[in-house]
Amino acid sequence: MPHWSVYTGVNEPHDGIDHLPSPPPWRAFDGAPVLPRPADTDDEAAVSPDRVHRASAYVAAPETVRLVNAALCLRRPLLVTGPPGTGKSSLAYAVARELRLGPVLRWNITSRTTLTDGLYHYDPLSRLYAARQSAEVRTTTPAARQRTAAFRRDRGRRSANDVENHLRLGPLGTALLPYDRPRALLVDEIDKSDLDLPNDLLNVLEEGQYEVPELVRTAGHYGDGRARVFADGTDRPVAVNRGRIRCRAFPFVVLTSNGEREFPPAFLRRCVRLKLRRPDRTQLTEIVRAHLGEPDDQARDLIAGFLKRAGSGALATDQLLNAIYLTGVAGLDAESLDELAAQLMPYLSAAADGDGI
């Protein structure tokens, strides 16, 4: 039987995902037609320097590695909770890079976000405008009508005002396409969502499939029943059979939360839960080394000061990284360095920083 642990946390890309054990019988999916994993270059945002650095410099604790593999093996979402600045979002990029899952699909959650926002976006106004233009063409010269007819023949009887031309799949909808490898989906700050969103997600994540009503209604307009729609992060259309999408490889879904609210038990039991804690001195040193190289004496003093201050209030790891980076290039004397470091590492809560009422 294949070894269940495919993610190692060493940040060296490999194809271990191909050796992932078969899913449990209740988590097997058979979506078709099978789509190849997109290249990172298909999404310009995926190769931006900040995302590439976050993925390559991530330092995973043993518990993180273990629970990531559990989520992959069980084909379950990974709910990651923890204080700000503990690397919740970066985890998705690190796993996608190591396992070569392609560009990370990112869905940022707000209080107004709905399930449909994550599945797809349909623009009826642009379709109405296209229909009006098409009607105008039909009343123009014979030559213009011939050009329009030739265009539709080239597209298999498709026209500019077809629904598929005004609909794009969202991050969640794209992640559930029948790819040959899992896609990585980051659902960021789900605790900021409306109260109904976690429950709305239950059925889609449990079934691994969904319908696009606009495409279901117009499926008969196409000879093969397949619409060609654009997926999130790419301008290459994918085929959707009769408006129904079902995954083949369940995506690696990372749901992040700052712990600002509780979730329904039905939602929690369908997730693998990982709680990230504040890093200790050894972990902080490894993080600094991964981002900025071997820490010098000044950096080690800042790490010690950070840990001391963290005992009295909330601090984020990126505050420490900012302080170490800037004090290393500022050219200041020791006293000024200490003052600058303190100013760069204020507590995240006003009360802890002495500014509360």
Short mmCIF file of C-alpha atoms in Angstrom, two decimals:
data_model
loop_
_atom_site.label_atom_id
_atom_site.label_comp_id
_atom_site.label_asym_id
_atom_site.label_seq_id
_atom_site.Cartn_x
_atom_site.Cartn_y
_atom_site.Cartn_z
CA MET A 1 0.00 0.00 0.00
CA PRO A 2 1.37 3.49 -0.84
CA HIS A 3 2.69 5.49 2.09
CA TRP A 4 0.04 7.90 3.29
CA SER A 5 2.50 10.77 3.89
CA VAL A 6 3.25 12.59 0.61
CA TYR A 7 3.83 16.12 1.93
CA THR A 8 7.18 16.40 3.71
CA GLY A 9 7.48 20.12 4.49
CA VAL A 10 11.02 20.29 3.06
CA ASN A 11 9.90 22.59 0.21
CA GLU A 12 11.58 20.54 -2.52
CA PRO A 13 9.06 20.06 -5.38
CA HIS A 14 8.29 16.44 -6.24
CA ASP A 15 5.56 14.23 -7.73
CA GLY A 16 4.68 12.36 -4.55
CA ILE A 17 1.00 13.28 -5.03
CA ASP A 18 0.88 10.61 -7.74
CA HIS A 19 1.49 8.02 -5.01
CA LEU A 20 -1.28 9.22 -2.72
CA PRO A 21 -3.30 6.21 -1.46
CA SER A 22 -6.75 5.65 -2.93
CA PRO A 23 -9.52 7.66 -1.24
CA PRO A 24 -11.95 6.14 1.25
CA PRO A 25 -14.94 4.62 -0.59
CA TRP A 26 -17.16 7.48 0.61
CA ARG A 27 -14.76 10.10 -0.79
CA ALA A 28 -14.18 8.69 -4.29
CA PHE A 29 -15.06 10.90 -7.26
CA ASP A 30 -15.22 10.20 -10.99
CA GLY A 31 -15.61 13.52 -12.80
CA ALA A 32 -14.88 13.65 -16.52
CA PRO A 33 -13.46 14.53 -18.98
CA VAL A 34 -10.12 14.56 -17.18
CA LEU A 35 -8.26 17.86 -17.32
CA PRO A 36 -4.46 18.23 -17.03
CA ARG A 37 -3.03 20.27 -14.16
CA PRO A 38 -2.39 23.85 -15.36
CA ALA A 39 1.14 25.19 -15.30
CA ASP A 40 2.07 27.91 -12.83
CA THR A 41 2.74 30.22 -15.77
CA ASP A 42 -0.94 29.99 -16.77
CA ASP A 43 -1.74 32.35 -13.88
CA GLU A 44 0.51 35.41 -13.66
CA ALA A 45 -0.42 35.98 -10.02
CA ALA A 46 0.89 32.51 -9.16
CA VAL A 47 4.43 33.41 -10.19
CA SER A 48 4.52 36.81 -8.49
CA PRO A 49 7.68 37.17 -6.36
CA ASP A 50 5.79 37.43 -3.06
CA ARG A 51 3.85 34.19 -3.57
CA VAL A 52 6.89 32.31 -4.80
CA HIS A 53 8.89 33.44 -1.76
CA ARG A 54 6.10 32.59 0.72
CA ALA A 55 5.87 29.10 -0.72
CA SER A 56 9.60 28.37 -0.75
CA ALA A 57 10.36 29.87 2.69
CA TYR A 58 7.53 28.26 4.66
CA VAL A 59 8.65 26.34 7.75
CA ALA A 60 6.19 23.57 8.62
CA ALA A 61 5.99 22.09 12.11
CA PRO A 62 5.69 18.28 12.43
CA GLU A 63 2.03 18.56 13.46
CA THR A 64 1.32 20.66 10.37
CA VAL A 65 2.94 18.08 8.09
CA ARG A 66 0.96 15.28 9.72
CA LEU A 67 -2.44 16.98 9.42
CA VAL A 68 -1.84 18.19 5.87
CA ASN A 69 -1.24 14.57 4.88
CA ALA A 70 -4.35 13.50 6.78
CA ALA A 71 -6.45 16.02 4.81
CA LEU A 72 -4.93 14.89 1.51
CA CYS A 73 -5.43 11.21 2.27
CA LEU A 74 -9.00 11.59 3.56
CA ARG A 75 -9.95 14.07 0.80
CA ARG A 76 -11.21 16.51 3.41
CA PRO A 77 -10.81 20.30 3.77
CA LEU A 78 -8.14 21.50 6.21
CA LEU A 79 -9.45 24.11 8.66
CA VAL A 80 -6.44 26.12 9.88
CA THR A 81 -6.94 28.37 12.88
CA GLY A 82 -4.46 30.50 14.78
CA PRO A 83 -3.42 34.06 15.60
CA PRO A 84 -2.59 36.50 12.79
CA GLY A 85 0.87 36.12 11.32
CA THR A 86 1.34 32.39 12.04
CA GLY A 87 1.45 31.35 8.35
CA LYS A 88 -2.08 30.06 7.82
CA SER A 89 -2.40 31.36 4.25
CA SER A 90 1.21 30.59 3.32
CA LEU A 91 0.62 26.91 4.06
CA ALA A 92 -1.54 26.51 0.95
CA TYR A 93 1.20 27.94 -1.26
CA ALA A 94 3.89 25.78 0.34
CA VAL A 95 1.91 22.54 -0.17
CA ALA A 96 1.00 23.46 -3.76
CA ARG A 97 4.65 24.18 -4.57
CA GLU A 98 6.05 21.00 -3.03
CA LEU A 99 3.43 18.68 -4.53
CA ARG A 100 3.25 20.50 -7.88
CA LEU A 101 -0.47 21.13 -7.68
CA GLY A 102 -0.39 24.15 -9.99
CA PRO A 103 -1.42 27.74 -9.22
CA VAL A 104 -3.20 28.25 -5.92
CA LEU A 105 -6.83 29.31 -6.32
CA ARG A 106 -7.58 32.01 -3.76
CA TRP A 107 -11.05 32.94 -2.47
CA ASN A 108 -11.03 35.90 -0.08
CA ILE A 109 -14.07 35.90 2.21
CA THR A 110 -15.97 38.96 3.45
CA SER A 111 -19.25 39.38 5.32
CA ARG A 112 -21.04 39.73 1.95
CA THR A 113 -19.57 36.63 0.28
CA THR A 114 -22.01 33.97 -0.91
CA LEU A 115 -21.47 30.41 -2.12
CA THR A 116 -22.25 31.44 -5.70
CA ASP A 117 -19.38 33.96 -5.59
CA GLY A 118 -16.98 31.08 -5.15
CA LEU A 119 -18.60 28.83 -7.75
CA TYR A 120 -19.09 31.16 -10.72
CA HIS A 121 -19.90 34.67 -11.88
CA TYR A 122 -22.53 35.34 -14.52
CA ASP A 123 -22.94 38.77 -16.12
CA PRO A 124 -26.44 39.06 -17.61
CA LEU A 125 -25.97 42.72 -18.56
CA SER A 126 -23.02 41.99 -20.85
CA ARG A 127 -25.05 39.19 -22.44
CA LEU A 128 -27.95 41.58 -23.05
CA TYR A 129 -25.59 44.06 -24.66
CA ALA A 130 -24.15 41.31 -26.90
CA ALA A 131 -27.68 40.23 -27.91
CA ARG A 132 -28.52 43.79 -28.93
CA GLN A 133 -25.38 44.00 -31.03
CA SER A 134 -26.24 40.69 -32.67
CA ALA A 135 -29.73 41.98 -33.50
CA GLU A 136 -28.21 45.08 -35.09
CA VAL A 137 -25.93 42.94 -37.26
CA ARG A 138 -28.91 40.97 -38.55
CA THR A 139 -30.42 44.18 -39.88
CA THR A 140 -27.28 45.39 -41.65
CA THR A 141 -25.79 44.46 -45.01
CA PRO A 142 -25.73 40.93 -46.46
CA ALA A 143 -21.92 40.92 -46.24
CA ALA A 144 -22.06 41.61 -42.48
CA ARG A 145 -24.60 38.82 -42.02
CA GLN A 146 -22.35 36.43 -43.93
CA ARG A 147 -19.40 37.28 -41.68
CA THR A 148 -21.53 36.63 -38.61
CA ALA A 149 -22.70 33.29 -39.99
CA ALA A 150 -19.11 32.26 -40.73
CA PHE A 151 -18.06 33.19 -37.20
CA ARG A 152 -20.81 31.03 -35.72
CA ARG A 153 -19.86 28.09 -37.97
CA ASP A 154 -16.24 28.35 -36.77
CA ARG A 155 -17.44 28.24 -33.14
CA GLY A 156 -19.83 25.34 -33.68
CA ARG A 157 -22.99 27.49 -33.94
CA ARG A 158 -21.95 29.56 -30.92
CA SER A 159 -22.57 33.28 -30.85
CA ALA A 160 -21.28 36.18 -28.79
CA ASN A 161 -24.48 36.34 -26.75
CA ASP A 162 -24.37 32.68 -25.64
CA VAL A 163 -24.39 32.25 -21.87
CA GLU A 164 -20.94 30.64 -21.84
CA ASN A 165 -19.35 33.85 -23.09
CA HIS A 166 -20.61 35.78 -20.07
CA LEU A 167 -19.85 33.30 -17.32
CA ARG A 168 -16.59 32.54 -15.53
CA LEU A 169 -15.97 29.90 -12.89
CA GLY A 170 -14.85 31.15 -9.49
CA PRO A 171 -12.02 29.74 -7.33
CA LEU A 172 -14.19 27.07 -5.69
CA GLY A 173 -15.89 26.20 -8.96
CA THR A 174 -12.53 25.85 -10.71
CA ALA A 175 -11.07 23.69 -7.93
CA LEU A 176 -13.91 21.18 -8.45
CA LEU A 177 -13.22 20.68 -12.15
CA PRO A 178 -12.13 17.09 -13.00
CA TYR A 179 -8.36 17.67 -12.88
CA ASP A 180 -5.99 14.70 -12.86
CA ARG A 181 -4.31 16.11 -9.74
CA PRO A 182 -5.86 17.99 -6.81
CA ARG A 183 -5.94 21.76 -7.17
CA ALA A 184 -4.99 23.86 -4.15
CA LEU A 185 -7.78 26.17 -2.96
CA LEU A 186 -7.25 28.81 -0.27
CA VAL A 187 -10.48 30.01 1.35
CA ASP A 188 -9.06 32.89 3.35
CA GLU A 189 -10.63 34.18 6.59
CA ILE A 190 -13.81 32.15 6.51
CA ASP A 191 -14.59 33.37 10.03
CA LYS A 192 -15.46 36.74 8.45
CA SER A 193 -18.26 35.17 6.42
CA ASP A 194 -22.00 35.46 6.81
CA LEU A 195 -23.40 32.93 9.28
CA ASP A 196 -24.87 30.82 6.46
CA LEU A 197 -21.77 30.36 4.30
CA PRO A 198 -20.14 27.44 6.22
CA ASN A 199 -23.41 25.51 6.05
CA ASP A 200 -23.81 26.38 2.36
CA LEU A 201 -20.36 24.96 1.71
CA LEU A 202 -21.23 21.63 3.33
CA ASN A 203 -23.09 20.08 0.42
CA VAL A 204 -20.64 21.20 -2.27
CA LEU A 205 -17.57 20.00 -0.36
CA GLU A 206 -19.29 16.77 0.64
CA GLU A 207 -20.51 15.91 -2.85
CA GLY A 208 -17.57 17.33 -4.78
CA GLN A 209 -19.93 18.64 -7.44
CA TYR A 210 -22.35 21.43 -8.32
CA GLU A 211 -24.58 22.73 -11.10
CA VAL A 212 -24.58 26.03 -12.97
CA PRO A 213 -28.30 26.67 -13.57
CA GLU A 214 -27.67 29.07 -16.45
CA LEU A 215 -25.72 26.36 -18.30
CA VAL A 216 -28.19 23.59 -17.43
CA ARG A 217 -31.02 25.58 -19.04
CA THR A 218 -29.08 26.20 -22.26
CA ALA A 219 -27.37 22.79 -22.60
CA GLY A 220 -29.69 21.87 -25.47
CA HIS A 221 -28.36 24.78 -27.51
CA TYR A 222 -25.08 22.93 -28.10
CA GLY A 223 -24.89 19.79 -30.18
CA ASP A 224 -22.69 17.92 -27.70
CA GLY A 225 -24.29 19.52 -24.63
CA ARG A 226 -20.95 21.02 -23.61
CA ALA A 227 -20.43 24.69 -22.93
CA ARG A 228 -16.93 26.19 -23.05
CA VAL A 229 -16.36 28.51 -20.11
CA PHE A 230 -13.34 30.24 -18.64
CA ALA A 231 -11.94 29.00 -15.34
CA ASP A 232 -10.47 31.15 -12.57
CA GLY A 233 -6.89 32.24 -13.18
CA THR A 234 -6.73 31.33 -16.88
CA ASP A 235 -8.03 32.44 -20.27
CA ARG A 236 -8.27 28.90 -21.59
CA PRO A 237 -11.87 27.60 -21.80
CA VAL A 238 -12.84 24.27 -20.27
CA ALA A 239 -15.74 22.04 -21.25
CA VAL A 240 -18.73 21.81 -18.91
CA ASN A 241 -21.09 18.96 -19.72
CA ARG A 242 -24.77 19.99 -19.47
CA GLY A 243 -24.01 22.53 -16.77
CA ARG A 244 -22.79 19.96 -14.23
CA ILE A 245 -19.28 19.89 -12.75
CA ARG A 246 -17.88 17.05 -10.67
CA CYS A 247 -14.31 16.72 -9.43
CA ARG A 248 -12.08 13.74 -10.06
CA ALA A 249 -9.25 14.48 -7.64
CA PHE A 250 -10.73 16.24 -4.61
CA PRO A 251 -8.92 19.57 -4.19
CA PHE A 252 -6.58 20.39 -1.32
CA VAL A 253 -8.77 22.97 0.44
CA VAL A 254 -7.29 25.23 3.13
CA LEU A 255 -9.84 27.20 5.14
CA THR A 256 -8.20 29.82 7.35
CA SER A 257 -9.69 31.39 10.47
CA ASN A 258 -8.42 33.83 13.07
CA GLY A 259 -10.78 32.29 15.60
CA GLU A 260 -13.20 35.20 15.62
CA ARG A 261 -16.25 32.91 15.61
CA GLU A 262 -17.37 29.34 16.16
CA PHE A 263 -18.49 27.04 13.35
CA PRO A 264 -21.42 24.60 13.26
CA PRO A 265 -20.61 21.04 14.41
CA ALA A 266 -21.76 19.66 11.04
CA PHE A 267 -19.14 21.83 9.34
CA LEU A 268 -16.36 21.00 11.79
CA ARG A 269 -16.81 17.24 11.53
CA ARG A 270 -16.22 17.40 7.79
CA CYS A 271 -12.86 19.14 8.22
CA VAL A 272 -9.42 18.12 9.41
CA ARG A 273 -8.59 20.76 12.02
CA LEU A 274 -5.15 22.29 12.51
CA LYS A 275 -4.42 24.90 15.15
CA LEU A 276 -1.23 26.88 14.58
CA ARG A 277 0.48 28.20 17.70
CA ARG A 278 3.01 30.92 18.27
CA PRO A 279 6.45 29.64 17.21
CA ASP A 280 9.09 29.07 19.89
CA ARG A 281 12.71 30.25 19.75
CA THR A 282 13.89 27.33 17.60
CA GLN A 283 11.04 27.72 15.13
CA LEU A 284 11.51 31.49 14.94
CA THR A 285 15.20 31.03 14.20
CA GLU A 286 14.34 28.60 11.40
CA ILE A 287 11.78 31.03 10.00
CA VAL A 288 14.28 33.91 10.02
CA ARG A 289 16.88 31.68 8.39
CA ALA A 290 14.45 30.63 5.64
CA HIS A 291 13.48 34.22 4.84
CA LEU A 292 16.63 36.26 5.50
CA GLY A 293 19.55 33.86 5.85
CA GLU A 294 21.57 32.93 8.92
CA PRO A 295 20.63 35.31 11.77
CA ASP A 296 23.47 37.38 13.23
CA ASP A 297 23.81 38.50 16.84
CA GLN A 298 21.54 41.51 16.30
CA ALA A 299 18.85 39.27 14.79
CA ARG A 300 19.12 36.81 17.68
CA ASP A 301 18.69 39.67 20.15
CA LEU A 302 15.57 40.76 18.27
CA ILE A 303 14.22 37.19 18.39
CA ALA A 304 14.74 37.14 22.16
CA GLY A 305 13.05 40.52 22.53
CA PHE A 306 10.17 39.40 20.36
CA LEU A 307 9.58 36.31 22.49
CA LYS A 308 9.71 38.39 25.67
CA ARG A 309 7.17 40.90 24.35
CA ALA A 310 4.95 38.12 22.96
CA GLY A 311 4.31 36.97 26.51
CA SER A 312 2.35 40.17 27.20
CA GLY A 313 0.31 40.57 24.00
CA ALA A 314 -0.29 39.44 20.43
CA LEU A 315 2.52 39.82 17.92
CA ALA A 316 2.88 38.50 14.36
CA THR A 317 5.95 36.77 12.95
CA ASP A 318 6.13 39.16 10.01
CA GLN A 319 6.66 42.01 12.48
CA LEU A 320 9.84 40.30 13.62
CA LEU A 321 10.96 39.73 10.02
CA ASN A 322 10.35 43.40 9.21
CA ALA A 323 12.40 44.50 12.21
CA ILE A 324 15.32 42.17 11.41
CA TYR A 325 15.35 43.16 7.76
CA LEU A 326 15.22 46.90 8.38
CA THR A 327 17.73 46.96 11.21
CA GLY A 328 20.11 45.03 8.96
CA VAL A 329 20.04 47.69 6.24
CA ALA A 330 19.34 50.92 8.13
CA GLY A 331 22.93 51.67 9.19
CA LEU A 332 21.85 52.84 12.66
CA ASP A 333 23.72 52.67 15.95
CA ALA A 334 22.74 50.11 18.59
CA GLU A 335 20.49 52.44 20.58
CA SER A 336 18.61 53.59 17.49
CA LEU A 337 18.26 49.98 16.31
CA ASP A 338 16.57 49.00 19.57
CA GLU A 339 14.19 51.94 19.36
CA LEU A 340 13.32 51.19 15.73
CA ALA A 341 12.75 47.51 16.48
CA ALA A 342 10.32 48.37 19.28
CA GLN A 343 8.39 50.69 16.98
CA LEU A 344 8.11 47.96 14.33
CA MET A 345 6.75 45.41 16.80
CA PRO A 346 3.76 47.03 18.51
CA TYR A 347 1.10 44.76 19.98
CA LEU A 348 -1.75 43.92 17.65
CA SER A 349 -4.36 44.84 20.26
CA ALA A 350 -4.71 48.40 21.50
CA ALA A 351 -5.30 47.27 25.06
CA ALA A 352 -2.03 45.29 25.23
CA ASP A 353 -0.15 48.22 23.74
CA GLY A 354 -1.49 50.64 26.33
CA ASP A 355 -3.79 52.47 23.91
CA GLY A 356 -7.04 50.94 25.06
CA ILE A 357 -9.71 52.94 26.80
#
